[in-house]
Short mmCIF file of C-alpha atoms in Angstrom, two decimals:
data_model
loop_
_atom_site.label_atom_id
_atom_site.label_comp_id
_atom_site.label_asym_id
_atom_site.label_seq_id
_atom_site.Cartn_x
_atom_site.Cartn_y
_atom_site.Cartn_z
CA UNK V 1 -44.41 -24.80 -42.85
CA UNK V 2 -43.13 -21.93 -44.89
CA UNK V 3 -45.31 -20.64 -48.04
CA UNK V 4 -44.14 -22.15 -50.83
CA UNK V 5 -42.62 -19.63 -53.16
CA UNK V 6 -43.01 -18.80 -56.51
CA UNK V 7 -41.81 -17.03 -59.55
CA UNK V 8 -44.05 -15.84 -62.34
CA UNK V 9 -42.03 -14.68 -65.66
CA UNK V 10 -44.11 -12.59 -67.84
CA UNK V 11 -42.86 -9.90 -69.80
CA UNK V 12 -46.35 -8.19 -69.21
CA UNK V 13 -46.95 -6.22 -65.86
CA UNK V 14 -50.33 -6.83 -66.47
CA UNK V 15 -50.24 -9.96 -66.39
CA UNK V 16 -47.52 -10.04 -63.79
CA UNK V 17 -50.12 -8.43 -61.36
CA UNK V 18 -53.08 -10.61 -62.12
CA UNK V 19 -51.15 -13.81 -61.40
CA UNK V 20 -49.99 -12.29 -58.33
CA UNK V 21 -53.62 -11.30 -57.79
CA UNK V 22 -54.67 -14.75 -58.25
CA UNK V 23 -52.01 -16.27 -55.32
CA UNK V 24 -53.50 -13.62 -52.61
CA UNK V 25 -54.25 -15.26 -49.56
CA UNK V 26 -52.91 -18.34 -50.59
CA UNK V 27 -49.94 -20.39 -49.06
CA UNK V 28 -48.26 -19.30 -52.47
CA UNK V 29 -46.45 -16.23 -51.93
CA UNK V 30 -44.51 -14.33 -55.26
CA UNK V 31 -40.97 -14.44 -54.43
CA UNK V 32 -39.47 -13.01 -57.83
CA UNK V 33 -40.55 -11.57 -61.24
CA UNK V 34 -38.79 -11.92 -63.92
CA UNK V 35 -39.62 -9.88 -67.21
CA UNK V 36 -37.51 -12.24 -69.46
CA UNK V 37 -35.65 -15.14 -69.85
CA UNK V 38 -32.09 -13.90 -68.54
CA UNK V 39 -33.65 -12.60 -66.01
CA UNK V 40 -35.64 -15.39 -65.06
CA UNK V 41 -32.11 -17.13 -64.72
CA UNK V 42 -30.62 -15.06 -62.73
CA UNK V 43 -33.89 -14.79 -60.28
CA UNK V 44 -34.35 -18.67 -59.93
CA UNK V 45 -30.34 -18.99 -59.22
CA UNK V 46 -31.06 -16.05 -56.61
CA UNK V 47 -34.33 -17.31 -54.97
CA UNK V 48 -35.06 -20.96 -55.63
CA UNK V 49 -38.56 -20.90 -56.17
CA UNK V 50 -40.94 -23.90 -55.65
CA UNK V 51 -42.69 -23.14 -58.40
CA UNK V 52 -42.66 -20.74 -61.62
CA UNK V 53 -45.24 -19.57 -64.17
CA UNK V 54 -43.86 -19.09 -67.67
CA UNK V 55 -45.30 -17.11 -70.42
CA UNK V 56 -44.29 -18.01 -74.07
CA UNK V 57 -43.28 -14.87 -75.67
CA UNK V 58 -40.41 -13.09 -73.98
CA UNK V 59 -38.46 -10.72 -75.20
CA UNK V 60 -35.05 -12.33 -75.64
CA UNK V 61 -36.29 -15.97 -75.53
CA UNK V 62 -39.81 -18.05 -75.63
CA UNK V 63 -40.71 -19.87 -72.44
CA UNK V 64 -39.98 -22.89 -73.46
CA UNK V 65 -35.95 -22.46 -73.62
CA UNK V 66 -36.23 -20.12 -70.54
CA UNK V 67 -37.14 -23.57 -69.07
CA UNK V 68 -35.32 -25.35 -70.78
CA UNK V 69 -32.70 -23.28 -68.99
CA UNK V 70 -33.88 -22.89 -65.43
CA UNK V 71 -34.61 -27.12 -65.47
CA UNK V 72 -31.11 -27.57 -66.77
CA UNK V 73 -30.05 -26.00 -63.24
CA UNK V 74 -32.62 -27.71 -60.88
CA UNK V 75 -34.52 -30.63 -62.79
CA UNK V 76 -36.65 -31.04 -59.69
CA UNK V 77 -38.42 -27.42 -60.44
CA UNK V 78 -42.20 -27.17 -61.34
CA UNK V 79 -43.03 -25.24 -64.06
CA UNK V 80 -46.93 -23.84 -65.15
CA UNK V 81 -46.52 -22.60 -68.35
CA UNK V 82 -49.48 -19.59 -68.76
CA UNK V 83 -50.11 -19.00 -72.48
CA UNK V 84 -52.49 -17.66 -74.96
CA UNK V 85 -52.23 -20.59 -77.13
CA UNK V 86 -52.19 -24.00 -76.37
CA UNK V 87 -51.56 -27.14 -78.58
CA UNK V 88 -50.31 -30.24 -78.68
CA UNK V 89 -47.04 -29.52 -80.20
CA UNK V 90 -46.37 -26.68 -77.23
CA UNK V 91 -47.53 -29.49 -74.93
CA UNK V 92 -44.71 -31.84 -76.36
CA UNK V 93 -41.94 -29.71 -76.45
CA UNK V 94 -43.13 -27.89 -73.62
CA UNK V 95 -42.89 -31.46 -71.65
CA UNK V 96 -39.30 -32.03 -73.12
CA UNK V 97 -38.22 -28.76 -71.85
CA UNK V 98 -39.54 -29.93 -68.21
CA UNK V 99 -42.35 -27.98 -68.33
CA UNK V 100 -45.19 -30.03 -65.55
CA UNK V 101 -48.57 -27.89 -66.01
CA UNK V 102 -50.16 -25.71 -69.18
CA UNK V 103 -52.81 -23.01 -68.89
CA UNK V 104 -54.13 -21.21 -71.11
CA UNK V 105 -54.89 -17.25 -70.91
CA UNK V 106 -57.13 -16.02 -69.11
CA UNK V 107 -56.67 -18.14 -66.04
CA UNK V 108 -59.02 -18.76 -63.19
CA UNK V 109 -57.94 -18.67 -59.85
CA UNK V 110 -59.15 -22.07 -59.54
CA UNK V 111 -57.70 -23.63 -62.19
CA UNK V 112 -53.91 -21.77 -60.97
CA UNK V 113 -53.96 -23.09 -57.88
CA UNK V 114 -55.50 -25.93 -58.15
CA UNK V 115 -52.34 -26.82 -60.57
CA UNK V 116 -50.07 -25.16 -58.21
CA UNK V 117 -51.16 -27.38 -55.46
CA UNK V 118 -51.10 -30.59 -57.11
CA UNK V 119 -47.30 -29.74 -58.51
CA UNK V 120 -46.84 -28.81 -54.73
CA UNK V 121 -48.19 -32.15 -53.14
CA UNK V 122 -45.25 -34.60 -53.64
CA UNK V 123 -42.66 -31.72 -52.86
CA UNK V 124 -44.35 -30.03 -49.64
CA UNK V 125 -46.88 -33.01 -49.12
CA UNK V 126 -50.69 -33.32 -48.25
CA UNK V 127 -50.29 -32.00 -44.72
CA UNK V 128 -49.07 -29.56 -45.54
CA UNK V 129 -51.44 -28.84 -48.32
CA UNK V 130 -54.51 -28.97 -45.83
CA UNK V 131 -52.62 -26.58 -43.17
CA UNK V 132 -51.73 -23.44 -45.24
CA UNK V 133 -54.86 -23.76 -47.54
CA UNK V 134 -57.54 -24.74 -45.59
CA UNK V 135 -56.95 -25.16 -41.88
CA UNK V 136 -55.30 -21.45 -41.77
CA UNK V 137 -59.04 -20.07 -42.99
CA UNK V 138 -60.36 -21.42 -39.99
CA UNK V 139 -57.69 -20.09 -37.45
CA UNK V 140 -58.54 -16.40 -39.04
CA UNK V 141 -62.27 -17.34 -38.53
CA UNK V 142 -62.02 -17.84 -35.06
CA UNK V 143 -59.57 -15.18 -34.15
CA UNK V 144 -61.97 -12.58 -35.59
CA UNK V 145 -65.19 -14.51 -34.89
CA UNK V 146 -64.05 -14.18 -31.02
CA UNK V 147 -62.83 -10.76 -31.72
CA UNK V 148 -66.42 -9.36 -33.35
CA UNK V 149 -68.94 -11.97 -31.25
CA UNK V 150 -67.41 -10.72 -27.64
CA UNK V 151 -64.44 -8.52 -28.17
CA UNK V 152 -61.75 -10.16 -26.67
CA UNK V 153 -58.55 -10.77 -27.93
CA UNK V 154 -56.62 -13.99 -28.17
CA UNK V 155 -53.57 -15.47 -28.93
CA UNK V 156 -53.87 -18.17 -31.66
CA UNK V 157 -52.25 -21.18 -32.37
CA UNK V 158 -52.45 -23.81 -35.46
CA UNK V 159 -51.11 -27.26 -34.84
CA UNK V 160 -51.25 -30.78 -36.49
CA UNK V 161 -53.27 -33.25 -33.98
CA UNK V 162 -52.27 -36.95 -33.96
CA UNK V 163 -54.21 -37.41 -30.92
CA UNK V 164 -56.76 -40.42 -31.48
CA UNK V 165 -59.00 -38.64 -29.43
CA UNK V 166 -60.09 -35.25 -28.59
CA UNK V 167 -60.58 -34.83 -24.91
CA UNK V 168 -63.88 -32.66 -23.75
CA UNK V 169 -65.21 -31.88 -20.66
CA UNK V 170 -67.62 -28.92 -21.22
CA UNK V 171 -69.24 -28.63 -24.12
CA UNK V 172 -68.50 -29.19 -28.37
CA UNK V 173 -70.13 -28.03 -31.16
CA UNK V 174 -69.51 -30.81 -33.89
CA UNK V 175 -70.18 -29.12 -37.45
CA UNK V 176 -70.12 -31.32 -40.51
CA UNK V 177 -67.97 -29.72 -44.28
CA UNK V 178 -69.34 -31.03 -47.11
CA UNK V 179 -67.90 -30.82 -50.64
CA UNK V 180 -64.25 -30.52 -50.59
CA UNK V 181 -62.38 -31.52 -48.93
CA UNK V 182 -65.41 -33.59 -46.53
CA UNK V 183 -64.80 -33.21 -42.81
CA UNK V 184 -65.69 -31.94 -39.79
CA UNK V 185 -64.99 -28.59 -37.29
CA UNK V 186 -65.31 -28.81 -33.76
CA UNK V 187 -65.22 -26.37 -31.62
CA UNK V 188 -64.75 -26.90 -28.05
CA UNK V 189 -64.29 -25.32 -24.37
CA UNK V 190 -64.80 -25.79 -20.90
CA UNK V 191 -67.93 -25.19 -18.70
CA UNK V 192 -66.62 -22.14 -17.48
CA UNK V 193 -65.31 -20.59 -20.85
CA UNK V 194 -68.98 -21.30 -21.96
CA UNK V 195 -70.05 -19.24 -19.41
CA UNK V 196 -68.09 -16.48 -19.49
CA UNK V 197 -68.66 -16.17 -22.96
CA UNK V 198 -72.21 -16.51 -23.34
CA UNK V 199 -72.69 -13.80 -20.71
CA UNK V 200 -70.77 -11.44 -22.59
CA UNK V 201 -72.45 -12.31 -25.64
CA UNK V 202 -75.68 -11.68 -24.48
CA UNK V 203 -74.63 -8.49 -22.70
CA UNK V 204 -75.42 -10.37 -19.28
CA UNK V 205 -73.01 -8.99 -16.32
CA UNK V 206 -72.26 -12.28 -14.51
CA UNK V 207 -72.94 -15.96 -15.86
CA UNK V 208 -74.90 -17.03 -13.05
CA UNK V 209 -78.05 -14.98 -14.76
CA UNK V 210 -78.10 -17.11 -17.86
CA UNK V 211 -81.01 -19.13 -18.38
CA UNK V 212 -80.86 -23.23 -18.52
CA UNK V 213 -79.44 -24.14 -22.29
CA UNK V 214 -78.77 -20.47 -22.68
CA UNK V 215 -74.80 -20.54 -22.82
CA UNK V 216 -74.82 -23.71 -24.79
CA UNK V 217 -77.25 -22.22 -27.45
CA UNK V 218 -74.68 -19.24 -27.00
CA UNK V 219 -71.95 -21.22 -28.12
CA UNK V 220 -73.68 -23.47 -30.27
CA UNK V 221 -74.47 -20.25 -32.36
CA UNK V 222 -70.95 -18.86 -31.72
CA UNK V 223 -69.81 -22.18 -33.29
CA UNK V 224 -71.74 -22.02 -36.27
CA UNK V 225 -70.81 -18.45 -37.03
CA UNK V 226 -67.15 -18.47 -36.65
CA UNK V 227 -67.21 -22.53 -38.54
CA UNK V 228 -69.23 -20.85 -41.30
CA UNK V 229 -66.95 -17.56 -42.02
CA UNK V 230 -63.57 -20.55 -42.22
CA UNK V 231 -65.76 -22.51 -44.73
CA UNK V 232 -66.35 -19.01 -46.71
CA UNK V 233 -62.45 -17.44 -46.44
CA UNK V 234 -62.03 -21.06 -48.14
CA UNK V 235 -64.74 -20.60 -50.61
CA UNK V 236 -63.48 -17.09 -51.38
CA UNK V 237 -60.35 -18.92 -52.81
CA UNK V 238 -61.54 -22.21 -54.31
CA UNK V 239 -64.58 -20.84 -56.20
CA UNK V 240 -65.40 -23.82 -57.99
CA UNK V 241 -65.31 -26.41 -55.11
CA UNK V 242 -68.25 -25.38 -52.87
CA UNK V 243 -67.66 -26.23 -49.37
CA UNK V 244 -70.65 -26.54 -47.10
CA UNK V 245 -71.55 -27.00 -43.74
CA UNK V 246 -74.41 -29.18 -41.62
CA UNK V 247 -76.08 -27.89 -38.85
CA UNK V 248 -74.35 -28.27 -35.64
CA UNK V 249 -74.41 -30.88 -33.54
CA UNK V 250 -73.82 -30.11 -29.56
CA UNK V 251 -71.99 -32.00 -27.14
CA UNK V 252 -72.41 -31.52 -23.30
CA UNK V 253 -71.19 -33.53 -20.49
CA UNK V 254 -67.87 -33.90 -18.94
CA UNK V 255 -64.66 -37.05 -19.78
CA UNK V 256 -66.06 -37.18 -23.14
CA UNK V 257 -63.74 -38.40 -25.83
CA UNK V 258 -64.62 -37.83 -29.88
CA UNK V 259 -62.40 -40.26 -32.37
CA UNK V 260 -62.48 -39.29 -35.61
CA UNK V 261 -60.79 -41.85 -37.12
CA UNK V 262 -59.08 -42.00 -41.34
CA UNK V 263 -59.29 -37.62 -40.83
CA UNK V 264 -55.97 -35.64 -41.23
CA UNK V 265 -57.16 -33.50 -37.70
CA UNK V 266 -55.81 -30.10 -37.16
CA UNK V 267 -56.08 -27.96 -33.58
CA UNK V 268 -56.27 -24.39 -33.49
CA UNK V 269 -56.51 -23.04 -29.40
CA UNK V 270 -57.32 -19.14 -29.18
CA UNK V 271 -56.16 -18.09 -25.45
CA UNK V 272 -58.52 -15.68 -23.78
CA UNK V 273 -58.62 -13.76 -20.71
CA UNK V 274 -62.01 -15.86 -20.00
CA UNK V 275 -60.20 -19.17 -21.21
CA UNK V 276 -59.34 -21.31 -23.62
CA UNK V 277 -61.34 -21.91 -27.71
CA UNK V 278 -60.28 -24.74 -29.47
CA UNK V 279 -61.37 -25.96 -33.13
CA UNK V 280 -60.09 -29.11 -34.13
CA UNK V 281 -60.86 -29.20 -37.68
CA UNK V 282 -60.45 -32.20 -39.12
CA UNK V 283 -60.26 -33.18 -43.51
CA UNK V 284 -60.97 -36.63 -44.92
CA UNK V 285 -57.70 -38.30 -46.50
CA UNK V 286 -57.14 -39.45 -49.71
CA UNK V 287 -59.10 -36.82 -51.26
CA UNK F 1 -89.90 -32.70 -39.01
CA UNK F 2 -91.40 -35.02 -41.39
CA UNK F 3 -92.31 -38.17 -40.47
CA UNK F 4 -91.74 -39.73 -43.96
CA UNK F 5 -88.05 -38.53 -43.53
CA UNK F 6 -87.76 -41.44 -41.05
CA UNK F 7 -88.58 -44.14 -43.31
CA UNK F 8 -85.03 -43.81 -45.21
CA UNK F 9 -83.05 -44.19 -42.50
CA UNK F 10 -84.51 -47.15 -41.04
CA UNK F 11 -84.73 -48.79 -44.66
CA UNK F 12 -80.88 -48.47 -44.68
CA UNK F 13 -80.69 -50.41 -41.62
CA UNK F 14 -82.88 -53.41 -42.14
CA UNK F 15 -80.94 -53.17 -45.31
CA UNK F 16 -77.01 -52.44 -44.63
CA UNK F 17 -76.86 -54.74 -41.42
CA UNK F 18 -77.87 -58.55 -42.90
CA UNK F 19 -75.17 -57.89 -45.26
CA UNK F 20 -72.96 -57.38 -43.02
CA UNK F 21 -73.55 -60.84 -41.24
CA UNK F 22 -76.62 -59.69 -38.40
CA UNK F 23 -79.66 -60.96 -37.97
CA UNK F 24 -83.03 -58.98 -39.74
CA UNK F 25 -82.87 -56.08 -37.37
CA UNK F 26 -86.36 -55.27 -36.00
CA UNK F 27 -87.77 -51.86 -35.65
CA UNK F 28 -89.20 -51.91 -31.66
CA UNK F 29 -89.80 -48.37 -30.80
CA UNK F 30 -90.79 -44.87 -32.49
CA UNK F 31 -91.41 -41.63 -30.50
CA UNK F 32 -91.22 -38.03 -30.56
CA UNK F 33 -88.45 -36.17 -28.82
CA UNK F 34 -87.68 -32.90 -27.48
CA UNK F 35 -84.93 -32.67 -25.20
CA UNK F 36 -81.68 -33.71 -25.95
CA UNK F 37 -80.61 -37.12 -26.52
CA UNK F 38 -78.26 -38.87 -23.57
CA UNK F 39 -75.76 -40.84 -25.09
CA UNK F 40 -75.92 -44.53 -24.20
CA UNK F 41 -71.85 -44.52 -24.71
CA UNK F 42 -71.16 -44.56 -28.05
CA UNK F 43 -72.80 -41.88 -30.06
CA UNK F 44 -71.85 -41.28 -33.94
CA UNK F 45 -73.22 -37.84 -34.99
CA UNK F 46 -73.16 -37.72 -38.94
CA UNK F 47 -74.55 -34.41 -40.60
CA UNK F 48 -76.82 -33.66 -43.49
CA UNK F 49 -76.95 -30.90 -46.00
CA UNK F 50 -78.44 -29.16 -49.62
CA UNK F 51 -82.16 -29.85 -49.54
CA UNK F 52 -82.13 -32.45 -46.45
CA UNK F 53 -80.62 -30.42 -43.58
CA UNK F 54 -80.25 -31.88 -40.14
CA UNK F 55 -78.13 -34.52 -38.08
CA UNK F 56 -78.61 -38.11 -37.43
CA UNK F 57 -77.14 -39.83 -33.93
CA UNK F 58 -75.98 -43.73 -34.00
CA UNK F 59 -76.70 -44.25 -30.24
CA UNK F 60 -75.61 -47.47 -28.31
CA UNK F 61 -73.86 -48.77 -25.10
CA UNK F 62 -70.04 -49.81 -25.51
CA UNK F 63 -71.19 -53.44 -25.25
CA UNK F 64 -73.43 -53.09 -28.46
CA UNK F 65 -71.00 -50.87 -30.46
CA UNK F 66 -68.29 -54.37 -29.17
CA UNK F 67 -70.57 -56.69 -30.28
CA UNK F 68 -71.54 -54.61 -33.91
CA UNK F 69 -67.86 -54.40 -34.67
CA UNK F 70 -67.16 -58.17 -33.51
CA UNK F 71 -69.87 -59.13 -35.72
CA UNK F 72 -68.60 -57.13 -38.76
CA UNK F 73 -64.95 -58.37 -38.45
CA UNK F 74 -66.45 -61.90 -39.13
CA UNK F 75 -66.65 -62.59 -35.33
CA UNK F 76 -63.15 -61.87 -33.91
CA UNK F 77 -63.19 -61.04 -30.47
CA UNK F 78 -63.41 -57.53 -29.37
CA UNK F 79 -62.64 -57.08 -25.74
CA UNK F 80 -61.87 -53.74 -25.92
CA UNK F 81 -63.52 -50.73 -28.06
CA UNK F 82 -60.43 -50.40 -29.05
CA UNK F 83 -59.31 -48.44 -32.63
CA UNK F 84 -60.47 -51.13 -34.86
CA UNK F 85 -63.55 -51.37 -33.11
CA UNK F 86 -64.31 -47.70 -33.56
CA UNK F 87 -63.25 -47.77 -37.12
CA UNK F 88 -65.54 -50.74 -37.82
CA UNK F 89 -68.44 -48.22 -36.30
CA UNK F 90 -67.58 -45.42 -37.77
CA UNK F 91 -67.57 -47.08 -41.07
CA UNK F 92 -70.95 -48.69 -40.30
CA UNK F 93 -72.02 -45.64 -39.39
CA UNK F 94 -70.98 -44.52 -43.05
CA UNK F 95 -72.89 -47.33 -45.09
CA UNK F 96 -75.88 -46.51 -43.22
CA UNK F 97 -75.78 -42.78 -44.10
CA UNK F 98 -74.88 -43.02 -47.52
CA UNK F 99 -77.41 -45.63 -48.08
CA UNK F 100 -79.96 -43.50 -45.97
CA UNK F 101 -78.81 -40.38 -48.38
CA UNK F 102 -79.27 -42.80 -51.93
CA UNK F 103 -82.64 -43.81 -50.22
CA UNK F 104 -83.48 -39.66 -50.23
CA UNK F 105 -81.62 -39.14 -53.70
CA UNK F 106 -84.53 -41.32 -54.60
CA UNK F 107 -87.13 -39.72 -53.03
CA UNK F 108 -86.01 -36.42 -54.97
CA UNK F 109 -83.61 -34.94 -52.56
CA UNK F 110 -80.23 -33.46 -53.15
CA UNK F 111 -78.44 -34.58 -50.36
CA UNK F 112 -74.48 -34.48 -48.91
CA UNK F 113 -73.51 -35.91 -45.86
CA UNK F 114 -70.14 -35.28 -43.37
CA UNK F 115 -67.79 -37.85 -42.14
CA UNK F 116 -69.07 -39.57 -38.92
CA UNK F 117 -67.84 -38.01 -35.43
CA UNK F 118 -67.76 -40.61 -33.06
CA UNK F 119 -68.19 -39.91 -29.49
CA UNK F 120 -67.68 -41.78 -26.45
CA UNK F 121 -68.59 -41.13 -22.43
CA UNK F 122 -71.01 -41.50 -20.08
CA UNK F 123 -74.26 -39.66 -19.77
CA UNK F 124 -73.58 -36.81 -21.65
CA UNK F 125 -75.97 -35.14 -23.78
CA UNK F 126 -76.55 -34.96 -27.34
CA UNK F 127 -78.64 -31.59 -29.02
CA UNK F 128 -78.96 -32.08 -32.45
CA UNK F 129 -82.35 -30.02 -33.29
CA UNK F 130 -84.05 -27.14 -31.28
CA UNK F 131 -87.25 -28.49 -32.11
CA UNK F 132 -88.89 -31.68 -32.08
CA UNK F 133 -87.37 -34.75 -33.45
CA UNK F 134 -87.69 -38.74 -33.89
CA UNK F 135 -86.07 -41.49 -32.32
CA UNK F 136 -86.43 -44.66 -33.43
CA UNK F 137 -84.81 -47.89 -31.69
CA UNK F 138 -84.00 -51.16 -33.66
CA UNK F 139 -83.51 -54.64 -32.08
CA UNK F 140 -79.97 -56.25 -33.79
CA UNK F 141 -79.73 -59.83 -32.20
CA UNK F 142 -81.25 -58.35 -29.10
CA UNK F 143 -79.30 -55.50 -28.67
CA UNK F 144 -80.34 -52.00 -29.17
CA UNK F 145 -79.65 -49.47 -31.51
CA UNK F 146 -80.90 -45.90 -31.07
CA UNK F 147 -81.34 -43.58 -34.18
CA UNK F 148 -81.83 -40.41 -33.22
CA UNK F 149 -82.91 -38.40 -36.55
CA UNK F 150 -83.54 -34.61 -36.59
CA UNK F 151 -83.30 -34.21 -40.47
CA UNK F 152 -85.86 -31.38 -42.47
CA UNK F 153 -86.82 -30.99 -45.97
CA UNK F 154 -85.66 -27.48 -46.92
#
């Protein structure tokens, strides 16, 4: 899925920059900026945005008629309006004028995209929510967890799982996410891969010197780490919505199958020169 | 880990199960483990967090986990553990953690839990603690159900 795009229109750069601030390392990515309302116009004609923030006070125009403009064009558009005040008359006509969300200055982070992604839901969908915002933390987590726990590189890859079962024969870490949204990361491999990269964890020249349970406590800790740093890149975002994890549970044993049935499941594979990392990370629907 | 920990969790089950149409399940065994569980087919693995951290195991062969979900969809056969059946004990497993986690809420704990994993093979292991940790194994109309609990107090 692409990032959904948006346009903030604020006469202020100030406030142009913190909004944009705000949307870092979020599936929202600022597509225009529009300083007023002909502007804004002209930009939305020019990029289509998904989305818009509006201030109130422009120069040639409040935000009200610039939306009243830009909805007359596209009625489907979603429009936050960002605004010192608000009341219940701006509300109103604001609502007339097609205006879907209101926030008032200063915004949190939390409270902007939390708006943003329930405008979002019906027009890019609840997949697609859960991929960009909170399955992509944990394909960055285990890119660099691999990366800084046993320097190799990998290729990584993010993809939606309709599986009913996840196939193991090796070993799986299963780790528990509580808060929001409740679910579950697993991260999985084959004996082999465990071997490989316990030894190099532990500095250990060839795998046959590792100790009974030693590679599976390896990975088991490997798991935890790299399950951990997705839950905080998601934390970092949603500040308000405290994700946690459960200790891990381990898996060993070979033509095992894990359902996890009612989750929206999501598998990310890192390919490594000692094999292949999965983490199927999976989100409770309907939350 | 705590022995009074235990208590919850097999409260929930005597509990949750005669309202869902079993007989008064009967708590036969108690004892202290500390290698890893083997999975007796079916395992669900549901975690705990906030001041109860830890993970409890549903253990039980493929003809129990049949017979549970039979039971719970008001007797209709189950041949196969097929989807239903493993939705029927995954949301077993569910009621009997969230009653388990009330039952700690009222002993003072702040507890979350995750959504069940459900596993299923033969013989494979199960490591849910690197220390010690309890296993207690309830009669259900003469089957068996293992709860493996490895749950501390933070």
């Amino acid at each position: 899925m692409e990032k959904v795009k948006v346009m903030v229109v604020d006469d202020s750069k100030v406030s142009r920059a913190m909004i944009k601030g705000h949307l870092a390392k979020t599936n929202f990515e600022v597509c225009a900026e529009a300083k007023n309302a002909a502007e804004a116009v002209a930009l939305y004609e020019e990029n289509r945005p998904g989305i818009i923030t509006m201030d109130m006070n422009l120069p040639d125009a409040d935000g009200i008629e610039c939306s009243r403009r830009i909805h007359a064009i596209d009625p489907d558009v979603k429009i936050v309006m960002i605004s010192a005040m608000k009341d219940a008359s701006l509300v109103a006509t604001g609502r007339e004028a097609g205006i879907s969300a209101f926030l008032q200055k200063p915004i949190s982070t939390n409270d902007l995209i939390d708006t943003m992604m329930v405008l979002c839901q019906n027009k890019v969908g609840k997949i697609a929510v859960l991929r960009e915002s909170y399955a992509k933390a944990f394909v960055r987590a285990l890119q660099q967890g691999i990366f800084s726990m046993i320097g190799v590189h990998s290729e990584v890859s993010l993809e939606l799982d309709d599986r009913r079962f996840l196939d193991v024969s090796g070993i799986a870490v299963i780790i528990g996410l509580t808060g929001f949204p409740m679910g579950r990361a697993i991260v999985y491999m084959d004996v082999d891969t465990m071997n490989k990269f316990s030894a190099i964890m532990l500095n250990k020249d060839d795998p046959a010197g590792l100790e009974e349970d030693e590679a599976s406590d390896t990975v088991e800790e490997a798991a935890n780490i790299m399950v951990g740093r997705g839950v905080s890149n998601i934390n970092d975002v949603f500040k308000d919505k405290e994700m946690r994890i459960t200790p891990p549970g381990t898996i060993y044993g070979t033509n095992i199958r894990i359902a996890s049935p009612k989750l929206t499941t999501f598998r990310i594979t890192a390919e490594t020169r000692i094999g292949k990392i999965y983490l199927n990370v999976g989100f409770a629907e309907g939350e | 880990m705590d022995a009074k920990l235990v208590n919850p969790f097999v409260d929930a089950f005597t509990s949750v199960m005669p309202q869902m149409g079993f007989q008064e399940p009967k708590r036969t065994k108690l004892y202290v483990r500390e290698k890893n569980a083997v999975s007796r087919g079916v395992s669900v693995i549901v975690g705990f967090t906030k001041q109860i951290r830890g993970n409890v195991v549903y253990n039980m062969s493929v003809d129990t986990a049949k017979f549970i979900a039979s039971t719970m969809m008001m007797g209709m056969p189950v041949n196969d553990f097929d989807t239903m059946a493993q939705s029927a004990i995954s949301e077993m497993s569910n009621m009997l953690t969230a009653n388990a986690a009330t039952n700690l809420t009222g002993m003072g704990f702040e507890v979350d839990i995750s959504t069940p994993s459900l596993t299923i093979g033969e013989n494979f292991q199960v490591k849910i603690s690197d220390t010690q940790y309890l296993t207690v194994e309830m009669d259900l109309g003469g089957q068996v159900v293992e709860l493996d609990i490895a749950v501390d107090q933070q």
